[in-house]
Short mmCIF file of N, CA and C in Angstrom, two decimals:
data_model
loop_
_atom_site.label_atom_id
_atom_site.label_comp_id
_atom_site.label_asym_id
_atom_site.label_seq_id
_atom_site.Cartn_x
_atom_site.Cartn_y
_atom_site.Cartn_z
N SER A 1 17.46 8.05 -28.75
CA SER A 1 18.08 7.52 -27.52
C SER A 1 17.81 6.03 -27.39
N VAL A 2 18.72 5.35 -26.75
CA VAL A 2 18.67 3.90 -26.65
C VAL A 2 17.78 3.47 -25.48
N SER A 3 16.91 2.49 -25.73
CA SER A 3 16.03 1.98 -24.68
C SER A 3 16.78 0.96 -23.81
N PRO A 4 16.40 0.84 -22.53
CA PRO A 4 16.96 -0.24 -21.72
C PRO A 4 16.48 -1.59 -22.28
N LEU A 5 17.25 -2.63 -22.06
CA LEU A 5 16.86 -3.95 -22.57
C LEU A 5 15.59 -4.41 -21.87
N PRO A 6 14.71 -5.07 -22.63
CA PRO A 6 13.49 -5.60 -22.02
C PRO A 6 13.81 -6.80 -21.14
N ARG A 7 12.97 -7.04 -20.14
CA ARG A 7 13.15 -8.18 -19.24
C ARG A 7 12.33 -9.38 -19.72
N GLY A 8 11.89 -9.33 -20.99
CA GLY A 8 11.11 -10.42 -21.54
C GLY A 8 10.29 -9.93 -22.71
N TYR A 9 9.41 -10.79 -23.19
CA TYR A 9 8.58 -10.48 -24.34
C TYR A 9 7.13 -10.37 -23.88
N SER A 10 6.46 -9.27 -24.24
CA SER A 10 5.08 -9.05 -23.85
C SER A 10 4.98 -9.13 -22.32
N ASP A 11 4.01 -9.88 -21.80
CA ASP A 11 3.85 -9.97 -20.34
C ASP A 11 4.71 -11.06 -19.71
N VAL A 12 5.42 -11.82 -20.53
CA VAL A 12 6.27 -12.89 -19.99
C VAL A 12 7.62 -12.27 -19.65
N GLN A 13 7.84 -12.07 -18.35
CA GLN A 13 9.02 -11.35 -17.89
C GLN A 13 9.92 -12.24 -17.03
N LEU A 14 11.21 -12.09 -17.18
CA LEU A 14 12.16 -12.82 -16.34
C LEU A 14 11.82 -12.54 -14.88
N GLY A 15 11.98 -13.58 -14.05
CA GLY A 15 11.72 -13.41 -12.63
C GLY A 15 10.34 -13.89 -12.20
N LEU A 16 9.43 -14.13 -13.16
CA LEU A 16 8.11 -14.65 -12.80
C LEU A 16 8.26 -16.06 -12.23
N THR A 17 7.30 -16.47 -11.38
CA THR A 17 7.28 -17.85 -10.90
C THR A 17 6.69 -18.74 -12.00
N VAL A 18 6.75 -20.06 -11.80
CA VAL A 18 6.16 -20.99 -12.76
C VAL A 18 4.66 -20.70 -12.91
N ASP A 19 3.95 -20.54 -11.78
CA ASP A 19 2.50 -20.32 -11.84
C ASP A 19 2.16 -19.00 -12.51
N GLU A 20 2.91 -17.94 -12.20
CA GLU A 20 2.66 -16.64 -12.84
C GLU A 20 2.87 -16.75 -14.35
N THR A 21 3.92 -17.47 -14.74
CA THR A 21 4.22 -17.64 -16.17
C THR A 21 3.10 -18.39 -16.86
N LYS A 22 2.62 -19.48 -16.24
CA LYS A 22 1.51 -20.24 -16.83
C LYS A 22 0.30 -19.34 -17.03
N ASP A 23 -0.03 -18.51 -16.03
CA ASP A 23 -1.18 -17.61 -16.14
C ASP A 23 -1.03 -16.65 -17.31
N VAL A 24 0.16 -16.07 -17.45
CA VAL A 24 0.41 -15.12 -18.54
C VAL A 24 0.33 -15.84 -19.89
N LEU A 25 0.91 -17.05 -19.98
CA LEU A 25 0.90 -17.80 -21.24
C LEU A 25 -0.53 -18.16 -21.65
N LYS A 26 -1.37 -18.51 -20.66
CA LYS A 26 -2.77 -18.86 -20.97
C LYS A 26 -3.49 -17.68 -21.61
N LYS A 27 -3.17 -16.47 -21.16
CA LYS A 27 -3.87 -15.27 -21.65
C LYS A 27 -3.37 -14.83 -23.02
N ASN A 28 -2.14 -15.20 -23.38
CA ASN A 28 -1.55 -14.71 -24.60
C ASN A 28 -1.45 -15.82 -25.65
N LEU A 29 -2.39 -15.84 -26.58
CA LEU A 29 -2.51 -16.95 -27.53
C LEU A 29 -1.31 -17.10 -28.45
N ILE A 30 -0.50 -16.05 -28.60
CA ILE A 30 0.64 -16.12 -29.52
C ILE A 30 1.63 -17.22 -29.12
N PHE A 31 1.62 -17.62 -27.83
CA PHE A 31 2.58 -18.64 -27.39
C PHE A 31 2.07 -20.06 -27.56
N GLY A 32 0.78 -20.25 -27.82
CA GLY A 32 0.26 -21.61 -28.04
C GLY A 32 0.39 -22.51 -26.83
N PHE A 33 0.22 -21.98 -25.62
CA PHE A 33 0.36 -22.77 -24.39
C PHE A 33 -0.85 -23.67 -24.19
N ARG A 34 -0.61 -24.98 -23.92
CA ARG A 34 -1.71 -25.94 -23.77
C ARG A 34 -1.82 -26.46 -22.34
N GLY A 35 -1.36 -25.67 -21.38
CA GLY A 35 -1.49 -26.11 -19.99
C GLY A 35 -0.36 -27.04 -19.56
N ASP A 36 -0.63 -27.83 -18.53
CA ASP A 36 0.43 -28.59 -17.87
C ASP A 36 1.14 -29.62 -18.75
N ARG A 37 0.52 -30.03 -19.85
CA ARG A 37 1.26 -30.99 -20.69
C ARG A 37 2.47 -30.36 -21.36
N ASP A 38 2.55 -29.02 -21.33
CA ASP A 38 3.72 -28.32 -21.88
C ASP A 38 4.82 -28.11 -20.83
N VAL A 39 4.59 -28.58 -19.61
CA VAL A 39 5.52 -28.31 -18.51
C VAL A 39 6.30 -29.58 -18.17
N SER A 40 7.64 -29.48 -18.11
CA SER A 40 8.47 -30.63 -17.74
C SER A 40 9.31 -30.27 -16.53
N LEU A 41 9.52 -31.27 -15.69
CA LEU A 41 10.48 -31.13 -14.59
C LEU A 41 11.77 -31.75 -15.07
N LEU A 42 12.85 -30.99 -15.04
CA LEU A 42 14.12 -31.53 -15.48
C LEU A 42 14.75 -32.31 -14.33
N PRO A 43 15.72 -33.17 -14.64
CA PRO A 43 16.27 -34.07 -13.64
C PRO A 43 16.54 -33.44 -12.26
N THR A 44 17.06 -32.23 -12.22
CA THR A 44 17.25 -31.63 -10.90
C THR A 44 15.96 -30.91 -10.54
N GLN A 45 15.51 -31.09 -9.33
CA GLN A 45 14.18 -30.65 -8.91
C GLN A 45 13.89 -29.18 -9.13
N GLU A 46 14.91 -28.33 -8.97
CA GLU A 46 14.60 -26.91 -9.05
C GLU A 46 14.55 -26.39 -10.50
N ARG A 47 14.66 -27.30 -11.45
CA ARG A 47 14.62 -26.90 -12.86
C ARG A 47 13.29 -27.30 -13.48
N VAL A 48 12.59 -26.32 -14.02
CA VAL A 48 11.34 -26.57 -14.72
C VAL A 48 11.48 -25.97 -16.12
N LEU A 49 10.90 -26.65 -17.10
CA LEU A 49 10.92 -26.16 -18.47
C LEU A 49 9.48 -26.16 -18.99
N ILE A 50 9.06 -25.03 -19.57
CA ILE A 50 7.79 -24.99 -20.27
C ILE A 50 8.14 -24.84 -21.75
N GLU A 51 7.58 -25.72 -22.57
CA GLU A 51 7.82 -25.65 -24.01
C GLU A 51 6.48 -25.53 -24.72
N THR A 52 6.33 -24.50 -25.55
CA THR A 52 5.07 -24.33 -26.26
C THR A 52 5.29 -24.36 -27.76
N SER A 53 4.20 -24.63 -28.48
CA SER A 53 4.31 -24.76 -29.93
C SER A 53 4.26 -23.41 -30.64
N GLY A 54 3.82 -22.37 -29.96
CA GLY A 54 3.76 -21.06 -30.60
C GLY A 54 2.69 -21.01 -31.67
N SER A 55 2.47 -19.82 -32.21
CA SER A 55 1.51 -19.68 -33.31
C SER A 55 1.92 -18.43 -34.08
N SER A 56 1.53 -18.34 -35.30
CA SER A 56 1.86 -17.26 -36.23
C SER A 56 3.35 -16.93 -36.25
N PHE A 57 3.81 -15.93 -35.51
CA PHE A 57 5.21 -15.53 -35.65
C PHE A 57 6.19 -16.42 -34.89
N PHE A 58 5.72 -17.16 -33.88
CA PHE A 58 6.62 -18.04 -33.13
C PHE A 58 6.39 -19.48 -33.54
N SER A 59 7.48 -20.21 -33.82
CA SER A 59 7.31 -21.62 -34.13
C SER A 59 7.42 -22.46 -32.86
N ARG A 60 8.37 -22.13 -31.97
CA ARG A 60 8.52 -22.84 -30.70
C ARG A 60 9.05 -21.88 -29.66
N CYS A 61 8.64 -22.07 -28.41
CA CYS A 61 9.10 -21.22 -27.33
C CYS A 61 9.44 -22.07 -26.11
N TRP A 62 10.51 -21.69 -25.45
CA TRP A 62 10.93 -22.39 -24.23
C TRP A 62 11.08 -21.38 -23.10
N PHE A 63 10.63 -21.77 -21.91
CA PHE A 63 10.71 -20.92 -20.73
C PHE A 63 11.38 -21.76 -19.66
N GLN A 64 12.59 -21.35 -19.24
CA GLN A 64 13.36 -22.15 -18.30
C GLN A 64 13.40 -21.49 -16.93
N PHE A 65 13.21 -22.32 -15.90
CA PHE A 65 13.13 -21.83 -14.53
C PHE A 65 14.22 -22.44 -13.69
N TYR A 66 14.68 -21.70 -12.73
CA TYR A 66 15.56 -22.23 -11.71
C TYR A 66 15.04 -21.71 -10.39
N ASP A 67 14.77 -22.62 -9.44
CA ASP A 67 14.31 -22.18 -8.13
C ASP A 67 13.01 -21.37 -8.25
N ASP A 68 12.11 -21.83 -9.14
CA ASP A 68 10.81 -21.20 -9.37
C ASP A 68 10.91 -19.77 -9.90
N LYS A 69 12.02 -19.45 -10.55
CA LYS A 69 12.15 -18.12 -11.18
C LYS A 69 12.45 -18.31 -12.66
N LEU A 70 11.70 -17.61 -13.50
CA LEU A 70 11.94 -17.65 -14.94
C LEU A 70 13.26 -16.93 -15.21
N TYR A 71 14.25 -17.66 -15.75
CA TYR A 71 15.54 -17.02 -16.00
C TYR A 71 15.96 -17.06 -17.46
N ALA A 72 15.25 -17.81 -18.29
CA ALA A 72 15.61 -17.83 -19.71
C ALA A 72 14.35 -18.02 -20.55
N ILE A 73 14.19 -17.14 -21.53
CA ILE A 73 13.07 -17.21 -22.46
C ILE A 73 13.69 -17.38 -23.85
N THR A 74 13.30 -18.43 -24.56
CA THR A 74 13.82 -18.68 -25.90
C THR A 74 12.64 -18.71 -26.86
N LEU A 75 12.66 -17.82 -27.84
CA LEU A 75 11.57 -17.72 -28.80
C LEU A 75 12.09 -18.01 -30.21
N ASN A 76 11.67 -19.12 -30.80
CA ASN A 76 12.03 -19.38 -32.19
C ASN A 76 11.01 -18.68 -33.07
N VAL A 77 11.51 -17.78 -33.91
CA VAL A 77 10.63 -16.99 -34.76
C VAL A 77 10.49 -17.68 -36.11
N ASN A 78 9.27 -17.66 -36.64
CA ASN A 78 8.95 -18.29 -37.90
C ASN A 78 9.64 -17.54 -39.05
N THR A 79 10.62 -18.18 -39.67
CA THR A 79 11.40 -17.51 -40.73
C THR A 79 10.60 -17.30 -42.02
N LYS A 80 9.41 -17.90 -42.12
CA LYS A 80 8.56 -17.61 -43.28
C LYS A 80 7.87 -16.26 -43.11
N ARG A 81 7.79 -15.78 -41.86
CA ARG A 81 7.07 -14.54 -41.59
C ARG A 81 7.98 -13.39 -41.19
N MET A 82 9.24 -13.69 -40.84
CA MET A 82 10.15 -12.66 -40.37
C MET A 82 11.57 -13.07 -40.74
N ASP A 83 12.50 -12.10 -40.77
CA ASP A 83 13.87 -12.44 -41.14
C ASP A 83 14.86 -11.83 -40.14
N TYR A 84 16.04 -12.41 -40.09
CA TYR A 84 17.08 -12.00 -39.14
C TYR A 84 17.43 -10.53 -39.32
N TYR A 85 17.64 -10.13 -40.56
CA TYR A 85 18.11 -8.77 -40.81
C TYR A 85 17.13 -7.72 -40.29
N SER A 86 15.83 -7.93 -40.52
CA SER A 86 14.82 -6.97 -40.05
C SER A 86 14.86 -6.86 -38.53
N MET A 87 14.97 -8.01 -37.87
CA MET A 87 14.98 -7.98 -36.40
C MET A 87 16.28 -7.37 -35.89
N PHE A 88 17.40 -7.72 -36.53
CA PHE A 88 18.69 -7.15 -36.13
C PHE A 88 18.66 -5.62 -36.24
N THR A 89 18.14 -5.13 -37.37
CA THR A 89 18.05 -3.69 -37.60
C THR A 89 17.20 -3.02 -36.53
N ARG A 90 16.04 -3.61 -36.23
CA ARG A 90 15.15 -3.04 -35.22
C ARG A 90 15.81 -3.04 -33.83
N PHE A 91 16.47 -4.14 -33.48
CA PHE A 91 17.13 -4.22 -32.16
C PHE A 91 18.23 -3.15 -32.05
N CYS A 92 18.99 -2.95 -33.14
CA CYS A 92 20.05 -1.93 -33.13
C CYS A 92 19.45 -0.53 -32.98
N GLU A 93 18.36 -0.26 -33.70
CA GLU A 93 17.69 1.04 -33.58
C GLU A 93 17.24 1.27 -32.15
N LYS A 94 16.71 0.22 -31.53
CA LYS A 94 16.09 0.37 -30.22
C LYS A 94 17.09 0.28 -29.07
N TYR A 95 18.05 -0.66 -29.17
CA TYR A 95 18.93 -0.95 -28.03
C TYR A 95 20.39 -0.57 -28.27
N GLY A 96 20.67 0.04 -29.44
CA GLY A 96 22.03 0.44 -29.73
C GLY A 96 22.85 -0.70 -30.33
N LYS A 97 24.16 -0.47 -30.40
CA LYS A 97 25.06 -1.46 -30.98
C LYS A 97 25.15 -2.69 -30.08
N PRO A 98 25.16 -3.89 -30.65
CA PRO A 98 25.27 -5.09 -29.80
C PRO A 98 26.61 -5.13 -29.06
N SER A 99 26.60 -5.75 -27.88
CA SER A 99 27.83 -5.93 -27.09
C SER A 99 28.74 -6.95 -27.77
N THR A 100 28.13 -7.96 -28.38
CA THR A 100 28.86 -9.02 -29.08
C THR A 100 28.19 -9.24 -30.42
N LEU A 101 28.99 -9.39 -31.45
CA LEU A 101 28.44 -9.66 -32.78
C LEU A 101 29.35 -10.65 -33.48
N ASN A 102 28.77 -11.76 -33.93
CA ASN A 102 29.54 -12.70 -34.74
C ASN A 102 28.59 -13.29 -35.79
N PRO A 103 29.10 -14.11 -36.70
CA PRO A 103 28.22 -14.59 -37.79
C PRO A 103 26.98 -15.35 -37.30
N SER A 104 27.01 -15.93 -36.10
CA SER A 104 25.85 -16.72 -35.68
C SER A 104 24.89 -15.96 -34.77
N LYS A 105 25.37 -14.88 -34.10
CA LYS A 105 24.44 -14.16 -33.22
C LYS A 105 24.93 -12.77 -32.84
N ALA A 106 23.97 -11.99 -32.37
CA ALA A 106 24.25 -10.66 -31.80
C ALA A 106 23.72 -10.69 -30.38
N GLU A 107 24.46 -10.09 -29.44
CA GLU A 107 24.02 -10.03 -28.05
C GLU A 107 24.10 -8.61 -27.52
N TRP A 108 23.06 -8.24 -26.81
CA TRP A 108 23.04 -6.96 -26.09
C TRP A 108 23.04 -7.31 -24.61
N VAL A 109 23.85 -6.61 -23.84
CA VAL A 109 23.97 -6.94 -22.42
C VAL A 109 23.84 -5.67 -21.61
N ASP A 110 23.00 -5.69 -20.57
CA ASP A 110 22.98 -4.58 -19.63
C ASP A 110 22.26 -4.99 -18.35
N ASP A 111 22.67 -4.46 -17.26
CA ASP A 111 21.92 -4.52 -16.02
C ASP A 111 21.31 -5.89 -15.72
N GLY A 112 22.11 -6.95 -15.85
CA GLY A 112 21.61 -8.27 -15.48
C GLY A 112 20.80 -8.98 -16.56
N ILE A 113 20.72 -8.37 -17.75
CA ILE A 113 19.94 -8.97 -18.85
C ILE A 113 20.85 -9.23 -20.04
N ILE A 114 20.68 -10.41 -20.66
CA ILE A 114 21.30 -10.67 -21.95
C ILE A 114 20.16 -10.84 -22.94
N LEU A 115 20.17 -10.05 -24.00
CA LEU A 115 19.22 -10.19 -25.09
C LEU A 115 20.03 -10.69 -26.28
N SER A 116 19.63 -11.83 -26.79
CA SER A 116 20.42 -12.47 -27.83
C SER A 116 19.54 -12.73 -29.05
N LEU A 117 20.09 -12.41 -30.23
CA LEU A 117 19.40 -12.69 -31.49
C LEU A 117 20.30 -13.65 -32.27
N GLU A 118 19.80 -14.88 -32.46
CA GLU A 118 20.63 -15.93 -33.06
C GLU A 118 20.05 -16.36 -34.41
N LYS A 119 20.96 -16.77 -35.30
CA LYS A 119 20.53 -17.27 -36.61
C LYS A 119 20.17 -18.75 -36.49
N PRO A 120 19.21 -19.27 -37.29
CA PRO A 120 18.47 -18.53 -38.29
C PRO A 120 17.55 -17.47 -37.66
N LEU A 121 16.80 -17.78 -36.60
CA LEU A 121 15.98 -16.73 -36.02
C LEU A 121 15.43 -17.12 -34.64
N THR A 122 16.24 -16.87 -33.64
CA THR A 122 15.86 -17.14 -32.26
C THR A 122 16.17 -15.92 -31.42
N VAL A 123 15.23 -15.55 -30.56
CA VAL A 123 15.45 -14.45 -29.62
C VAL A 123 15.50 -15.06 -28.23
N LYS A 124 16.52 -14.67 -27.45
CA LYS A 124 16.62 -15.15 -26.07
C LYS A 124 16.72 -13.98 -25.11
N TYR A 125 16.00 -14.11 -24.00
CA TYR A 125 16.12 -13.16 -22.89
C TYR A 125 16.64 -13.98 -21.73
N ILE A 126 17.78 -13.56 -21.16
CA ILE A 126 18.40 -14.36 -20.10
C ILE A 126 18.72 -13.47 -18.90
N ASP A 127 18.38 -13.97 -17.72
CA ASP A 127 18.79 -13.32 -16.48
C ASP A 127 20.25 -13.72 -16.26
N SER A 128 21.17 -12.77 -16.51
CA SER A 128 22.59 -13.14 -16.52
C SER A 128 23.11 -13.53 -15.14
N LYS A 129 22.49 -13.03 -14.08
CA LYS A 129 22.96 -13.39 -12.75
C LYS A 129 22.69 -14.87 -12.47
N ILE A 130 21.45 -15.32 -12.70
CA ILE A 130 21.13 -16.73 -12.47
C ILE A 130 21.92 -17.60 -13.43
N TYR A 131 21.98 -17.17 -14.69
CA TYR A 131 22.71 -17.92 -15.71
C TYR A 131 24.17 -18.13 -15.29
N ASN A 132 24.83 -17.04 -14.85
CA ASN A 132 26.23 -17.15 -14.44
C ASN A 132 26.39 -17.98 -13.18
N ASP A 133 25.43 -17.87 -12.25
CA ASP A 133 25.48 -18.71 -11.05
C ASP A 133 25.39 -20.19 -11.42
N LEU A 134 24.51 -20.50 -12.38
CA LEU A 134 24.36 -21.89 -12.81
C LEU A 134 25.64 -22.40 -13.48
N ILE A 135 26.25 -21.56 -14.30
CA ILE A 135 27.49 -21.96 -14.96
C ILE A 135 28.57 -22.17 -13.91
N ASP A 136 28.66 -21.24 -12.93
CA ASP A 136 29.66 -21.37 -11.88
C ASP A 136 29.46 -22.65 -11.08
N SER A 137 28.20 -23.04 -10.87
CA SER A 137 27.94 -24.25 -10.09
C SER A 137 27.95 -25.50 -10.97
N GLY A 138 28.33 -25.34 -12.23
CA GLY A 138 28.44 -26.49 -13.13
C GLY A 138 27.12 -26.92 -13.75
N GLU A 139 26.04 -26.19 -13.47
CA GLU A 139 24.73 -26.49 -14.06
C GLU A 139 24.63 -25.73 -15.37
N LYS A 140 25.03 -26.32 -16.46
CA LYS A 140 24.99 -25.60 -17.73
C LYS A 140 23.55 -25.34 -18.17
N LEU A 141 23.35 -24.22 -18.83
CA LEU A 141 22.06 -23.94 -19.45
C LEU A 141 21.95 -24.90 -20.63
N LYS A 142 21.00 -25.82 -20.53
CA LYS A 142 20.88 -26.79 -21.61
C LYS A 142 20.18 -26.15 -22.80
N SER A 143 20.68 -26.45 -23.97
CA SER A 143 19.97 -25.97 -25.14
C SER A 143 18.66 -26.74 -25.24
N SER A 144 17.69 -26.15 -25.88
CA SER A 144 16.40 -26.82 -26.02
C SER A 144 16.60 -28.16 -26.74
N GLU A 145 17.54 -28.21 -27.66
CA GLU A 145 17.80 -29.44 -28.40
C GLU A 145 18.26 -30.55 -27.45
N SER A 146 19.18 -30.24 -26.54
CA SER A 146 19.66 -31.30 -25.66
C SER A 146 18.59 -31.71 -24.66
N VAL A 147 17.70 -30.77 -24.29
CA VAL A 147 16.58 -31.13 -23.41
C VAL A 147 15.65 -32.09 -24.15
N LEU A 148 15.37 -31.79 -25.42
CA LEU A 148 14.50 -32.66 -26.21
C LEU A 148 15.14 -34.04 -26.40
N ARG A 149 16.44 -34.06 -26.65
CA ARG A 149 17.15 -35.35 -26.80
C ARG A 149 17.02 -36.18 -25.53
N GLU A 150 17.23 -35.50 -24.39
CA GLU A 150 17.16 -36.18 -23.10
C GLU A 150 15.76 -36.74 -22.86
N GLU A 151 14.74 -35.92 -23.17
CA GLU A 151 13.35 -36.39 -23.00
C GLU A 151 13.09 -37.58 -23.90
N PHE A 152 13.59 -37.54 -25.13
CA PHE A 152 13.40 -38.66 -26.05
C PHE A 152 14.07 -39.92 -25.50
N LEU A 153 15.32 -39.76 -25.03
CA LEU A 153 16.04 -40.91 -24.49
C LEU A 153 15.31 -41.51 -23.29
N ASN A 154 14.68 -40.64 -22.51
CA ASN A 154 13.94 -41.13 -21.33
C ASN A 154 12.70 -41.93 -21.67
N THR A 155 12.28 -41.90 -22.94
CA THR A 155 11.09 -42.67 -23.32
C THR A 155 11.43 -44.15 -23.50
N PHE A 156 12.71 -44.49 -23.51
CA PHE A 156 13.08 -45.90 -23.70
C PHE A 156 13.36 -46.60 -22.38
#
């Protein structure tokens, strides 16, 4: 039987506040959280981003907040230790056939959650209600790359 989609990875669950997320990250060494230096306020006040370096299986992780609610978790998995096919197979066994499948990613959608597995190897958990509200209001979900670019540009 197919499991419902998870609301996050380990104890890091969508809907947590910034402070709750920091507490959970401090306890779980796999995320490589180093405290407040990993936390950024994005240009609009209600947007907070936590970026961690990860360890062992995760190379980088991003936790995006809107209105003090965690709505997007992005986990870059270390491709030296894990591969797309193994994760895809496991997700299919556990969550059934993906709702969307194309050469760059597979997505499972249910009950307000989007679970996405992207190549080369990124797992995303997204609160689809907040995500869709942000898109409707013109606040696009920034990719981690564009956030990093923006931060770099701000250093000049």
